[in-house]
JSON list of C-alpha atoms in Angstrom, two decimals:
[
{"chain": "A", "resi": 252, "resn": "UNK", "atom": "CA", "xyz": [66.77, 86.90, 246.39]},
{"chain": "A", "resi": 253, "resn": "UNK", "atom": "CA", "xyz": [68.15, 83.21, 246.53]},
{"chain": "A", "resi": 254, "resn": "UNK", "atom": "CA", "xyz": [72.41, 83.45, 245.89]},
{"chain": "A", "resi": 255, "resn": "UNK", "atom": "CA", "xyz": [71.90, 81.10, 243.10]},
{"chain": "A", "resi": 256, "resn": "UNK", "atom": "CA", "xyz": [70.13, 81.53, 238.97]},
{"chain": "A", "resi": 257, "resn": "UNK", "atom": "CA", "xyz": [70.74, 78.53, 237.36]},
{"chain": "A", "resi": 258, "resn": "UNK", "atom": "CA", "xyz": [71.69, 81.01, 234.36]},
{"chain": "A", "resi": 259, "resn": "UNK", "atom": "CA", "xyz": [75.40, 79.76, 234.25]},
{"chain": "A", "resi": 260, "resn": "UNK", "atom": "CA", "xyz": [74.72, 75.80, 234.41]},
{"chain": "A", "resi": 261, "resn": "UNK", "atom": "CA", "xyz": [75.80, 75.81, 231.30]},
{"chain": "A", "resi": 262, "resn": "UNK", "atom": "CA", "xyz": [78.95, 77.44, 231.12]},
{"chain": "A", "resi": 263, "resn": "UNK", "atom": "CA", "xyz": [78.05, 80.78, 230.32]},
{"chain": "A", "resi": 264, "resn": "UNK", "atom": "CA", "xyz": [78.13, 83.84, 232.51]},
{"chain": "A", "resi": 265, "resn": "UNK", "atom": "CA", "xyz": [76.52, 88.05, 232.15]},
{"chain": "A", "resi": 266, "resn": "UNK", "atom": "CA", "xyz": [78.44, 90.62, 231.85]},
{"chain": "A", "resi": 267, "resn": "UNK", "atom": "CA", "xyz": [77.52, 94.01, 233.26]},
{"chain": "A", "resi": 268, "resn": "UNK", "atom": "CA", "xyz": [75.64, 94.65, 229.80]},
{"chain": "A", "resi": 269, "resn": "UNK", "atom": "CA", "xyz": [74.10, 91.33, 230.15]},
{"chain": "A", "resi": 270, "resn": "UNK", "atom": "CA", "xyz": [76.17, 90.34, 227.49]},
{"chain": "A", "resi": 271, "resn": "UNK", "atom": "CA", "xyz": [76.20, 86.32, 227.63]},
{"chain": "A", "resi": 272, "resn": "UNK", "atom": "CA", "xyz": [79.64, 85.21, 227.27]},
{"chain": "A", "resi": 273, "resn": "UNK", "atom": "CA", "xyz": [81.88, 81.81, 228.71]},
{"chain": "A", "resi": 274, "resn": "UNK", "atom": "CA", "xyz": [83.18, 81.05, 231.40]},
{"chain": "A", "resi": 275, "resn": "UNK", "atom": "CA", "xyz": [86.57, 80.64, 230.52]},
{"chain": "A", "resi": 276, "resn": "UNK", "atom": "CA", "xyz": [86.76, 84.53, 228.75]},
{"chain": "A", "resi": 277, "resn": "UNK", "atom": "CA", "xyz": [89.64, 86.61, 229.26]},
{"chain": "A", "resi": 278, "resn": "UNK", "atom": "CA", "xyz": [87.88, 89.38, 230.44]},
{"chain": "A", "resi": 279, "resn": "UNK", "atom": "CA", "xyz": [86.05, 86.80, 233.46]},
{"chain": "A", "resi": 280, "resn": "UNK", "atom": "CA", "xyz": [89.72, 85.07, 234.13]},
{"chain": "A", "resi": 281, "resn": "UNK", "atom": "CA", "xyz": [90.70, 88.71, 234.43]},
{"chain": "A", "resi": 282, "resn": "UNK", "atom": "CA", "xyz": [87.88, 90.24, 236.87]},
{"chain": "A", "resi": 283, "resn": "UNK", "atom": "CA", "xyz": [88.19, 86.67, 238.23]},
{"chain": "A", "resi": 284, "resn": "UNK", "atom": "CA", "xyz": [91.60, 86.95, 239.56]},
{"chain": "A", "resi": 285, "resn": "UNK", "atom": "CA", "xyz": [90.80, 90.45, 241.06]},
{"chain": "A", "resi": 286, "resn": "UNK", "atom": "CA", "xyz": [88.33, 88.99, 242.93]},
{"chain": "A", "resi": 287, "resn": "UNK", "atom": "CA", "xyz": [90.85, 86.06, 244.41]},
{"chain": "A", "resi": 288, "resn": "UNK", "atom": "CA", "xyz": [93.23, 89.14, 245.15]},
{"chain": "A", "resi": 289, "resn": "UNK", "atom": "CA", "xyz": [90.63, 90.85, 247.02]},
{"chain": "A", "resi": 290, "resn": "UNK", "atom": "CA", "xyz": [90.10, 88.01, 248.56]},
{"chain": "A", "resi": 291, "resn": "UNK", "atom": "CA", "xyz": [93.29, 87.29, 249.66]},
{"chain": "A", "resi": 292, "resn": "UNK", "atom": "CA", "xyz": [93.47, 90.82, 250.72]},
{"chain": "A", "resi": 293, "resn": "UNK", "atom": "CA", "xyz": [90.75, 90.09, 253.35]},
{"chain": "A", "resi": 294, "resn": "UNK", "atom": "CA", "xyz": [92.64, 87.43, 254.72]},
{"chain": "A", "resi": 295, "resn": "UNK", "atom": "CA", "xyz": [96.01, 89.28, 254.77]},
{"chain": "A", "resi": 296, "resn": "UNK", "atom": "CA", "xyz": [94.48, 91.68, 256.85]},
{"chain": "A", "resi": 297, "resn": "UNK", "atom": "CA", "xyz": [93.16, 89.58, 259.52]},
{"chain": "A", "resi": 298, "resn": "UNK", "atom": "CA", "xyz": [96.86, 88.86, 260.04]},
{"chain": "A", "resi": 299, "resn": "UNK", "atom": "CA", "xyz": [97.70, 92.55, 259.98]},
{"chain": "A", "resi": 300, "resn": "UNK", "atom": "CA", "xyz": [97.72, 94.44, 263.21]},
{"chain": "A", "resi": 301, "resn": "UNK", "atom": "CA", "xyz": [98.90, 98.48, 262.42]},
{"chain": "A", "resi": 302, "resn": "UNK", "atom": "CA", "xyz": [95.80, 100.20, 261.78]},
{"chain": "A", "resi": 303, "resn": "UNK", "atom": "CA", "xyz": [97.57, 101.55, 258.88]},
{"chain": "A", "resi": 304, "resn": "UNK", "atom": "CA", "xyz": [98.41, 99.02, 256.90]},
{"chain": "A", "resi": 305, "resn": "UNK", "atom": "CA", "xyz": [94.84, 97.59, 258.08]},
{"chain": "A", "resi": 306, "resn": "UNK", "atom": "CA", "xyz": [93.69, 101.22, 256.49]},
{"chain": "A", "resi": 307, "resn": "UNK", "atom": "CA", "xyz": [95.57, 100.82, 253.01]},
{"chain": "A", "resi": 308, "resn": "UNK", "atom": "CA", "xyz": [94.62, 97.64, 252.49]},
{"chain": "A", "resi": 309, "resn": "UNK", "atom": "CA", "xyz": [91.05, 98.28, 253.10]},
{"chain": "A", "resi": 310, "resn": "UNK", "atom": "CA", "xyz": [91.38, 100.94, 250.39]},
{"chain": "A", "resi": 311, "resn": "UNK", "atom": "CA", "xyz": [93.25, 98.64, 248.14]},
{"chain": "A", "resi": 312, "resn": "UNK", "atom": "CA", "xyz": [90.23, 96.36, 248.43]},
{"chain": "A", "resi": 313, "resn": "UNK", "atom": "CA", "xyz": [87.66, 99.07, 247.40]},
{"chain": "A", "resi": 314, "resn": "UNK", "atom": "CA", "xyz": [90.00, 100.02, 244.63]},
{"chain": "A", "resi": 315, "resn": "UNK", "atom": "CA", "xyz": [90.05, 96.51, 243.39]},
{"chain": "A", "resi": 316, "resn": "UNK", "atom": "CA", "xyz": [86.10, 96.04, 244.15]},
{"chain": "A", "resi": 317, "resn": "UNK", "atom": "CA", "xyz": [85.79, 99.43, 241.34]},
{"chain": "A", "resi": 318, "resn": "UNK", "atom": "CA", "xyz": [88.23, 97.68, 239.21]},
{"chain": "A", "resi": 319, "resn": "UNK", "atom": "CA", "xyz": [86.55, 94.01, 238.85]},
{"chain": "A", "resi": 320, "resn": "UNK", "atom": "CA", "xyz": [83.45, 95.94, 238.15]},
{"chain": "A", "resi": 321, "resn": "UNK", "atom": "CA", "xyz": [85.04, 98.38, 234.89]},
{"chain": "A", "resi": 322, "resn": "UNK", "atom": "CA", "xyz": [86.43, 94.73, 233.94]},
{"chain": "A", "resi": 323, "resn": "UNK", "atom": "CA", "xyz": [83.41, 92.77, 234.15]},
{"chain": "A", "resi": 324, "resn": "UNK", "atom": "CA", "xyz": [82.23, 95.84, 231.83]},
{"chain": "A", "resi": 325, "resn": "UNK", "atom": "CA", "xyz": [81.98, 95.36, 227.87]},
{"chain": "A", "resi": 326, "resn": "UNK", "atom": "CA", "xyz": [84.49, 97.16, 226.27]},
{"chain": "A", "resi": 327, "resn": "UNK", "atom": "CA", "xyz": [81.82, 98.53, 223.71]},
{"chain": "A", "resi": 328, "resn": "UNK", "atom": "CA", "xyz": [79.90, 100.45, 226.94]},
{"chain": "A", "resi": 329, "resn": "UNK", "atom": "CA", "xyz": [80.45, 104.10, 226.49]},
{"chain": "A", "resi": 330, "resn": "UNK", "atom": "CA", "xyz": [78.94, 105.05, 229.46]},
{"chain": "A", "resi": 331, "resn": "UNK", "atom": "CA", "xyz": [81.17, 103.11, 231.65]},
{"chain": "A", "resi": 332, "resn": "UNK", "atom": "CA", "xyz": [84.43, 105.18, 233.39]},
{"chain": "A", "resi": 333, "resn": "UNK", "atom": "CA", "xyz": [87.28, 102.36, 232.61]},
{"chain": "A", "resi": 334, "resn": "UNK", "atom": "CA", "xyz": [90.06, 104.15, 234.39]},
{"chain": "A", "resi": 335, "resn": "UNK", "atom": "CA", "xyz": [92.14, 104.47, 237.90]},
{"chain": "A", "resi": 336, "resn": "UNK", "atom": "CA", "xyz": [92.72, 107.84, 238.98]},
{"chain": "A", "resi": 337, "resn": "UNK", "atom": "CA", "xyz": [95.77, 109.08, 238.92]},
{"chain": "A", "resi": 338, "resn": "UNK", "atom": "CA", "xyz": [96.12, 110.28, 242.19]},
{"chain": "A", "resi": 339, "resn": "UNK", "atom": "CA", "xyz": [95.17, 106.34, 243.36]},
{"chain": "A", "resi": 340, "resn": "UNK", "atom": "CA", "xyz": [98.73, 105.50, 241.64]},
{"chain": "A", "resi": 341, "resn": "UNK", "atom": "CA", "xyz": [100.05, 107.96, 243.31]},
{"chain": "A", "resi": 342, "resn": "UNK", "atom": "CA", "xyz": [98.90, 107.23, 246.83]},
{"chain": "A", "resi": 343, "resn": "UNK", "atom": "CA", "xyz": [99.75, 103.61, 246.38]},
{"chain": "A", "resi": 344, "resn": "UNK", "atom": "CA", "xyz": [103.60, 105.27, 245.30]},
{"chain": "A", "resi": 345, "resn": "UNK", "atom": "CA", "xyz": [103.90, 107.10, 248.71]},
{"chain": "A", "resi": 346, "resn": "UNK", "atom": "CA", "xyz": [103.03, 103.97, 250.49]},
{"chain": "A", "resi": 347, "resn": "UNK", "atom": "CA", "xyz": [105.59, 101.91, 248.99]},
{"chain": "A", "resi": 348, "resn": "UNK", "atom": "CA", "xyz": [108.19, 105.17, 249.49]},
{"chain": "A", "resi": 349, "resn": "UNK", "atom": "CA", "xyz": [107.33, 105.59, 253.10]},
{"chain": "A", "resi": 350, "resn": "UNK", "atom": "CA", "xyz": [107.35, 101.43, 253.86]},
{"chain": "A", "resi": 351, "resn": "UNK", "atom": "CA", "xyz": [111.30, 101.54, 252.15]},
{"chain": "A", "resi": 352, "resn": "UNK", "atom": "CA", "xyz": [112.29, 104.05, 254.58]},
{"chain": "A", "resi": 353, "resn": "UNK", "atom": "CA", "xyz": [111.76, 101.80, 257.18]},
{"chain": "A", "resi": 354, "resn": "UNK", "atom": "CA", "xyz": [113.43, 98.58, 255.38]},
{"chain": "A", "resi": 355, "resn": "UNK", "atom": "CA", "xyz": [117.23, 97.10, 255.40]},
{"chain": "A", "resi": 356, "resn": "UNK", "atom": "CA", "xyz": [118.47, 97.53, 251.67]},
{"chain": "A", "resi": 357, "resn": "UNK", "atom": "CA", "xyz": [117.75, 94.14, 249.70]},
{"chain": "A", "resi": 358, "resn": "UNK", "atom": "CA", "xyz": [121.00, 92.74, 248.71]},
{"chain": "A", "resi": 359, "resn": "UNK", "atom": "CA", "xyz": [119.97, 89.17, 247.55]},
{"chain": "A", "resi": 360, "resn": "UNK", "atom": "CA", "xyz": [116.93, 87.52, 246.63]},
{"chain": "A", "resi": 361, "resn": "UNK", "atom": "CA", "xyz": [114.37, 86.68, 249.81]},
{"chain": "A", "resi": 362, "resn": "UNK", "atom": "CA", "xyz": [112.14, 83.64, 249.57]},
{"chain": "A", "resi": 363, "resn": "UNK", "atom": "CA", "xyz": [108.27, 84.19, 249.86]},
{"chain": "A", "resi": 364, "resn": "UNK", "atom": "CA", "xyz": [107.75, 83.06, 253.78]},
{"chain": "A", "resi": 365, "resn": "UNK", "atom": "CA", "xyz": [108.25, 84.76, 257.18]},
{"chain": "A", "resi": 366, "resn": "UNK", "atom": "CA", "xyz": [105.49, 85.15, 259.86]},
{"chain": "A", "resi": 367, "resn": "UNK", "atom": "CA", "xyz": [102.04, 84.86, 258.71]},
{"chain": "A", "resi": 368, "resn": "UNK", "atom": "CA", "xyz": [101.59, 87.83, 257.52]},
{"chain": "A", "resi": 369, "resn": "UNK", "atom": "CA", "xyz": [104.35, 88.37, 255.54]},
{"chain": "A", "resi": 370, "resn": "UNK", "atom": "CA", "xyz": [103.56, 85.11, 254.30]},
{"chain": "A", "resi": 371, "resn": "UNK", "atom": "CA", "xyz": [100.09, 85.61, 253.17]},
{"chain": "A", "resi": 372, "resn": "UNK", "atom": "CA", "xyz": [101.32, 88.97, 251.59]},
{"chain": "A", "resi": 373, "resn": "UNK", "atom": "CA", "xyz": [103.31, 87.09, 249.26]},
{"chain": "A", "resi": 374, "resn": "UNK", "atom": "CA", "xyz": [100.82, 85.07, 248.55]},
{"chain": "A", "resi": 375, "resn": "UNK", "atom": "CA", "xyz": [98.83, 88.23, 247.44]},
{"chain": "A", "resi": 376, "resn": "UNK", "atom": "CA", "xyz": [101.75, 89.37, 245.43]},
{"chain": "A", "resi": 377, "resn": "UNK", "atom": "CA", "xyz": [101.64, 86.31, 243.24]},
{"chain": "A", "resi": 378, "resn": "UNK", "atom": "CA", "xyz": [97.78, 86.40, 242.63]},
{"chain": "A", "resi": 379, "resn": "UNK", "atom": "CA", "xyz": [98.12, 90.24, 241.68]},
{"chain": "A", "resi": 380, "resn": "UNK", "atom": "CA", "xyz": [100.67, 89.45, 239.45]},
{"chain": "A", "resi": 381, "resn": "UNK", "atom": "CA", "xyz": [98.27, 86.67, 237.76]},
{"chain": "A", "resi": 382, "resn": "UNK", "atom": "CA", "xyz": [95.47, 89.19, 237.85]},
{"chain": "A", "resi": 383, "resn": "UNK", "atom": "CA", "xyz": [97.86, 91.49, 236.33]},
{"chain": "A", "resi": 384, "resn": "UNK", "atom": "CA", "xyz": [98.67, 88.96, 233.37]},
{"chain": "A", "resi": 385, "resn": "UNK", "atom": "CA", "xyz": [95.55, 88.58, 232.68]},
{"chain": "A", "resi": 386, "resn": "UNK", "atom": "CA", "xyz": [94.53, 92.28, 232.36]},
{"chain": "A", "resi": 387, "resn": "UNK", "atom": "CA", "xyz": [97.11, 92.59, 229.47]},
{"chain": "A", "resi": 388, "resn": "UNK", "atom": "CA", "xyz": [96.07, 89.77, 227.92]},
{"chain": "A", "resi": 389, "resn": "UNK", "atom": "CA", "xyz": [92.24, 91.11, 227.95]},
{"chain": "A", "resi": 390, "resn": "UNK", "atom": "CA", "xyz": [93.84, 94.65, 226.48]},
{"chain": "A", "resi": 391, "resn": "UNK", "atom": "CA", "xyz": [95.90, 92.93, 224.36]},
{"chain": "A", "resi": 392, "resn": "UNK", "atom": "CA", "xyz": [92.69, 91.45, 222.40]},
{"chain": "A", "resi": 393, "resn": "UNK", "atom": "CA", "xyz": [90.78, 94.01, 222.66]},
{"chain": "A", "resi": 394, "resn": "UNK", "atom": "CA", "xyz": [92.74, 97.02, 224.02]},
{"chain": "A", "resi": 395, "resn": "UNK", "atom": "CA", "xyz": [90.08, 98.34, 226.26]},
{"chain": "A", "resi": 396, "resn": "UNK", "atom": "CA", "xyz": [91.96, 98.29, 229.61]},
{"chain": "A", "resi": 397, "resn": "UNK", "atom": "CA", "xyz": [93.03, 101.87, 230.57]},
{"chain": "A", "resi": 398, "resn": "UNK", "atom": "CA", "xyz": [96.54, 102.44, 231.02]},
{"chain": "A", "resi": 399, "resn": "UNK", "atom": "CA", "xyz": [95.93, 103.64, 234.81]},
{"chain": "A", "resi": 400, "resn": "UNK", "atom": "CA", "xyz": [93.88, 100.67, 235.49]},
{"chain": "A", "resi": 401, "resn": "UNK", "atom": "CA", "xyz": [96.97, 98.44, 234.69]},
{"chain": "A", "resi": 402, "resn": "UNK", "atom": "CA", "xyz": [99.85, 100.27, 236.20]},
{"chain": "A", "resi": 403, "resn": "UNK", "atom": "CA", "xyz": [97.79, 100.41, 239.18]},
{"chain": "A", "resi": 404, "resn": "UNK", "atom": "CA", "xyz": [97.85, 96.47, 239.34]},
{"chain": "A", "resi": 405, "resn": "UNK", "atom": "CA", "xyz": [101.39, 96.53, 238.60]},
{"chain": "A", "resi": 406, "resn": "UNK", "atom": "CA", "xyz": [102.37, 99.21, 241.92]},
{"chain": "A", "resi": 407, "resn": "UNK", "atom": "CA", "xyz": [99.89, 96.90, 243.91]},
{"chain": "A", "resi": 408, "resn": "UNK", "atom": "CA", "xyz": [102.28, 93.90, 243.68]},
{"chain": "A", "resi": 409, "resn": "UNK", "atom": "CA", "xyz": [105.47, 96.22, 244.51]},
{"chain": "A", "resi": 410, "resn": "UNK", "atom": "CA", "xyz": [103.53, 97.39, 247.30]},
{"chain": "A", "resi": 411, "resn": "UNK", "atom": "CA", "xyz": [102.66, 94.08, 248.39]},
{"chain": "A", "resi": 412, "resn": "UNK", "atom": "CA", "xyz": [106.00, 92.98, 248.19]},
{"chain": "A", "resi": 413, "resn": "UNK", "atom": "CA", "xyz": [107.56, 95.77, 250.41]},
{"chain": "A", "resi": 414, "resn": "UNK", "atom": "CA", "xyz": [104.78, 94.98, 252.93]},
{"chain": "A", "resi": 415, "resn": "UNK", "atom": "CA", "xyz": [105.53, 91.78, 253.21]},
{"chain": "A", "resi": 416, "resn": "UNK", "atom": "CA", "xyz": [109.11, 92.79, 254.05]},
{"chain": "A", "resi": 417, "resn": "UNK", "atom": "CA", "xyz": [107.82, 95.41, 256.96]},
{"chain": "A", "resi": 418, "resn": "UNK", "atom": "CA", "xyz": [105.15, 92.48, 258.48]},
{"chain": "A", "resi": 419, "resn": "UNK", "atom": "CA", "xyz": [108.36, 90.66, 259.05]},
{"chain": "A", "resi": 420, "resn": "UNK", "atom": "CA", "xyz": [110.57, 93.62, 260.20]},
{"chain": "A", "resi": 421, "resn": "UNK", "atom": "CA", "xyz": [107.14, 94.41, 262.76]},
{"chain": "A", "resi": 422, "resn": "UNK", "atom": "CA", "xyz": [107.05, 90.88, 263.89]},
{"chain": "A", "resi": 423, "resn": "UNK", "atom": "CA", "xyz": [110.85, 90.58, 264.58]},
{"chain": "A", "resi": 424, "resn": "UNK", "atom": "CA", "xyz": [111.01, 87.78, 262.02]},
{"chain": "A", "resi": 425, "resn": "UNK", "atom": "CA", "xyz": [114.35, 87.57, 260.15]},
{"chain": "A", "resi": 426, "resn": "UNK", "atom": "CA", "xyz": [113.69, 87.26, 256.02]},
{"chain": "A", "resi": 427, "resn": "UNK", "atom": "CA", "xyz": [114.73, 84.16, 254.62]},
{"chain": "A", "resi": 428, "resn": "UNK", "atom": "CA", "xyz": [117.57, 84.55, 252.44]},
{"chain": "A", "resi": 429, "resn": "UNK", "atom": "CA", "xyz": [117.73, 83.09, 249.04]},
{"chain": "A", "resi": 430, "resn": "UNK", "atom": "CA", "xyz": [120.82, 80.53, 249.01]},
{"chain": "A", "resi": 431, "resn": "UNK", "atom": "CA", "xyz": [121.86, 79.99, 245.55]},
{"chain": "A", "resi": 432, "resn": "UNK", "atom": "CA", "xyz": [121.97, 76.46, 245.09]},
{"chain": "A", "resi": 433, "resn": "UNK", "atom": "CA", "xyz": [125.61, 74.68, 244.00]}
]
């Protein structure tokens, strides 16, 4: 099978229903962004070196493989499961919990940066939070996005946040301090 149709020369793209649709939809900008978050999640990881946060992220990347495909999914399929689980929240949650343990309270604001990794993490916090947007916009035209399915994307950029803080804590890398300017 050649990686290439032709079928979207035009400016049109399928949905999972084959439903023809543009481009520049809220419901592709939305599975879209996932996608560049995923993506982004691959490269954080090659910058990651505890096997656990190697592990969670490799599940957050499955998670957000099952969400771009209920997204790229008309709202008007019945057949298709549009929600998170629950329980995938949850897990996410205990992350977050277990990474704060570890961290120095936050008593100002810290600037996206750090080592690489922490770096890159950030960078993944800001595209989730785009993706995120953009999920609320899709539900708020046509309120078909599950309530799990966004609160999931919303504890994925917490999560990324307070990772970003531990890559920097694991690499010995002060966090760079927010200096309110006079």
């Amino acid at each position: 099978m050649k990686p290439y149709t032709k079928t979207g020369d035009c400016g049109q793209t399928s949905l999972a229903s084959n439903q023809r649709v543009s481009k520049t939809c809220t419901r592709i900008e939305a599975y879209g962004t996932v996608d560049e978050l995923n993506s982004q999640i691959g490269l954080l990881i090659t910058y990651c070196n505890a096997p656990h946060d190697i592990a969670v992220l490799t599940e957050v990347q499955e998670t957000l493989f099952v969400i771009g495909g209920i997204l790229a999914t008309d709202a008007s399929d019945s057949e298709t499961d549009c929600s998170v689980a629950t329980d995938t929240i949850l897990h996410l949650e205990q992350e977050i919990d277990a990474i704060c343990t570890t961290l120095p309270p936050l008593k100002s604001f810290i600037l996206p940066g750090g080592c690489r990794a922490s770096a890159v993490s950030h960078v993944c916090r800001t595209v989730c939070r785009r993706a995120e947007r953009r999920i609320i916009c899709l539900n708020e035209q046509e309120n078909s996005v599950h309530s799990n399915l966004i609160a999931y994307i919303n504890r994925l950029s917490d999560y990324l946040f307070v990772l970003a803080r531990k890559l920097n804590l694991d690499e010995n890398h002060p966090e760079i301090i927010w200096r309110k300017q006079k």
